[in-house]
XYZ file of C-alpha atoms in Angstrom:
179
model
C -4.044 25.078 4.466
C -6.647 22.836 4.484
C -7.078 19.335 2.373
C -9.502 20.448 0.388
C -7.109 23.498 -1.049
C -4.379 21.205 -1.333
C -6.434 19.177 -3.612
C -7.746 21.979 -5.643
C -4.283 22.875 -6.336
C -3.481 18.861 -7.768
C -6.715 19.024 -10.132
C -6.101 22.601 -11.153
C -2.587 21.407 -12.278
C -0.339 23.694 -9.623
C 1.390 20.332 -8.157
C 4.255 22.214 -6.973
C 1.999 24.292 -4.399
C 0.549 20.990 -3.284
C 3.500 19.530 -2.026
C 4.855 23.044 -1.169
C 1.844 22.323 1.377
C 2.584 18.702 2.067
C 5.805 19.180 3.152
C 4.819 20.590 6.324
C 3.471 17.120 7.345
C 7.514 15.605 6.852
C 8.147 15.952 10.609
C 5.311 13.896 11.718
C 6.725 11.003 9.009
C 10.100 11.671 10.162
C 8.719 11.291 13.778
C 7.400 8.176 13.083
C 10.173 7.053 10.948
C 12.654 8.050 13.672
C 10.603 6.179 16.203
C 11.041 2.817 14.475
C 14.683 2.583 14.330
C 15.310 5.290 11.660
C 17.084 7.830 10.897
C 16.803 11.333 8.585
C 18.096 9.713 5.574
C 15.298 7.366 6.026
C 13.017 9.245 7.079
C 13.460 11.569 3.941
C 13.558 8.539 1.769
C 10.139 7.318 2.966
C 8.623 10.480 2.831
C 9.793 11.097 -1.233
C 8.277 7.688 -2.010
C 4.659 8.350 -0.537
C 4.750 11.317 -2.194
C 5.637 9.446 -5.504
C 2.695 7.086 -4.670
C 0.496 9.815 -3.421
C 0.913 11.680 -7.136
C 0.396 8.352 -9.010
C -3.009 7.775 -7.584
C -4.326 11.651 -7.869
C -3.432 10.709 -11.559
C -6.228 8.335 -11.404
C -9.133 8.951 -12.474
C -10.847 6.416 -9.976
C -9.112 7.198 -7.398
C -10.840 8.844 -4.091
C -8.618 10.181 -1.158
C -10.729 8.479 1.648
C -8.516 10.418 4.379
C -6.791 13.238 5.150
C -3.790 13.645 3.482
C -2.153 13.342 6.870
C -3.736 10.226 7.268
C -2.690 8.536 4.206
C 1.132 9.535 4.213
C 1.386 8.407 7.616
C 0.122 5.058 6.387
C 1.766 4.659 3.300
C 5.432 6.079 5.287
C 4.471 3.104 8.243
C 4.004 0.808 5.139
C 7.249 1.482 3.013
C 9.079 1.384 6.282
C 8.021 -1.620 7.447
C 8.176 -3.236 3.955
C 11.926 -2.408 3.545
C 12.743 -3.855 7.237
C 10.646 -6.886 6.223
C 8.268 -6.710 9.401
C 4.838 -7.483 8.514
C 3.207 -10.395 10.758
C 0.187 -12.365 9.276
C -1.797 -10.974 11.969
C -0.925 -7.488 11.507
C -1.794 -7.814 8.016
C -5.091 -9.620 8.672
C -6.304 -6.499 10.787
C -5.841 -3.749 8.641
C -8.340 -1.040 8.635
C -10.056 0.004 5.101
C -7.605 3.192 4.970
C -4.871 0.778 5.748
C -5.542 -1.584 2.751
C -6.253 1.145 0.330
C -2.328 2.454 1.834
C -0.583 -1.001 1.452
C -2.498 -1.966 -1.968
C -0.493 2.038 -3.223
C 2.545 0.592 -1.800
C 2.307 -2.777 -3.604
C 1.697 -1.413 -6.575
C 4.601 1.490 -6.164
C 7.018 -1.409 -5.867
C 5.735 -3.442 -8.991
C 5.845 0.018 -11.035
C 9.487 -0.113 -9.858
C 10.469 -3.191 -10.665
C 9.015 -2.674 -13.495
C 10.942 0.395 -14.896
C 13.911 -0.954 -13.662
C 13.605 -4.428 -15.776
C 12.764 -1.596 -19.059
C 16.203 -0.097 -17.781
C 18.300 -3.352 -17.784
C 17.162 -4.103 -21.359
C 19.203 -3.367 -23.973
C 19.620 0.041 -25.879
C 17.425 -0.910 -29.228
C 14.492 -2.608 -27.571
C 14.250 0.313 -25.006
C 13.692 1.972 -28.013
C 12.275 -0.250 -30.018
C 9.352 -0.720 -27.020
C 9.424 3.048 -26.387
C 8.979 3.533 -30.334
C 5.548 1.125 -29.961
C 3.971 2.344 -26.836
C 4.825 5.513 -26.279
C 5.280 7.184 -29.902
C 2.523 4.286 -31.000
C 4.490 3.844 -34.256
C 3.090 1.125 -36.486
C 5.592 -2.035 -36.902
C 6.070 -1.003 -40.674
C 7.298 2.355 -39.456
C 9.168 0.836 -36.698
C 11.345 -0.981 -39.562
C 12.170 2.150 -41.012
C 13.630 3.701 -38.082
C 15.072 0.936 -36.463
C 16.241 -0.579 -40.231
C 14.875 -3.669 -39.760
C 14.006 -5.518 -43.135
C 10.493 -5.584 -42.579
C 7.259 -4.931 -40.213
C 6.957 -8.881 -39.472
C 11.355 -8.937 -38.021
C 9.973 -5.452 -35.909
C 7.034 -7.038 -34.607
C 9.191 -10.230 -33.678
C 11.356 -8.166 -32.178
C 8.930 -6.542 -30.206
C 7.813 -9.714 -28.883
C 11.222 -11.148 -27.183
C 11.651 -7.849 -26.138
C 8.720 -7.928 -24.188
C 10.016 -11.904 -23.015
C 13.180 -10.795 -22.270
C 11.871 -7.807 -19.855
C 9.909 -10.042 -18.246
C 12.356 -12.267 -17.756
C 14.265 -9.429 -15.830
C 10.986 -8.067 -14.241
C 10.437 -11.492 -12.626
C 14.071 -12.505 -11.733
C 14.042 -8.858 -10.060
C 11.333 -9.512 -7.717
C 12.607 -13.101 -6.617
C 15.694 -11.727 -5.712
C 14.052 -8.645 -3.921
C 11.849 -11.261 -1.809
């Protein structure tokens, strides 16, 4: 199957056949993966995250596959494996081509979404709800109170707010100690 059908199936909604499709490009990452001091686990792992990154961007409505698919999971896959053994030289970086930028900019990004969900996971129990309640249910702060029985809007919205501090807090402590 050709790129273009694999891509009608992701706007037509029938994900599942797309990477039903994309699988069959695994042994060429797990070539590659293998071939750089790897091994299947690896190999497997690298694959599932460029996948995860591929899916993100097709969710965008900006965003314009440039390659073959091929093409750009190889890239990403050399990416996230070089990122997690820490082996990018300045001068590697420096001559990237366009399709290699786009790939390392997805990975970047993949790994701040990360840290990101894993500072909301660290926080406690009521502002993971108490965020969740705001963004995601888009609850106003005077129904907020009610739920959460605080005593009024203005204690939710402060709430809210060193909530948001202390996942920060976490989000930037996480990627200190990840560098």
């Amino acid at each position: 199957m050709n790129d273009k059908k694999i891509l009608e199936l992701f706007k037509d909604g029938q994900r599942e056949k797309a990477f039903v499709k994309l699988y069959s490009l695994y042994p060429k990452i797990e070539t590659l993966i293998l071939s750089k001091g790897g091994n299947k686990q690896d190999a497997s792992d690298v694959f599932q995250e460029a996948l995860i990154i591929l899916n993100r961007n097709l969710e965008k409505s900006d965003f314009k596959l440039t390659s073959s698919f091929y093409t750009y999971l190889y890239s990403v896959s050399r990416f996230i494996w070089k990122d997690t053994q820490k082996k990018f030289s300045k001068q590697e970086l420096h001559n990237l081509n366009d399709i290699e930028v786009e790939s390392f900019h997805s990975v970047l990004e993949e790994k701040k979404y990360q840290l990101a969900e894993l500072a909301f996971l660290k926080l406690g129990e009521r502002c993971r709800q108490l965020l969740q309640l705001f963004y995601q249910k888009a609850m106003s702060f005077k129904d907020i109170a009610k739920v959460m029985q605080f005593k009024s809007e203005k204690i939710a919205k402060n709430q809210k707010y060193k909530c948001l501090i202390k996942a920060k807090d976490i989000y930037r402590n996480s990627k200190t100690v990840r560098s």
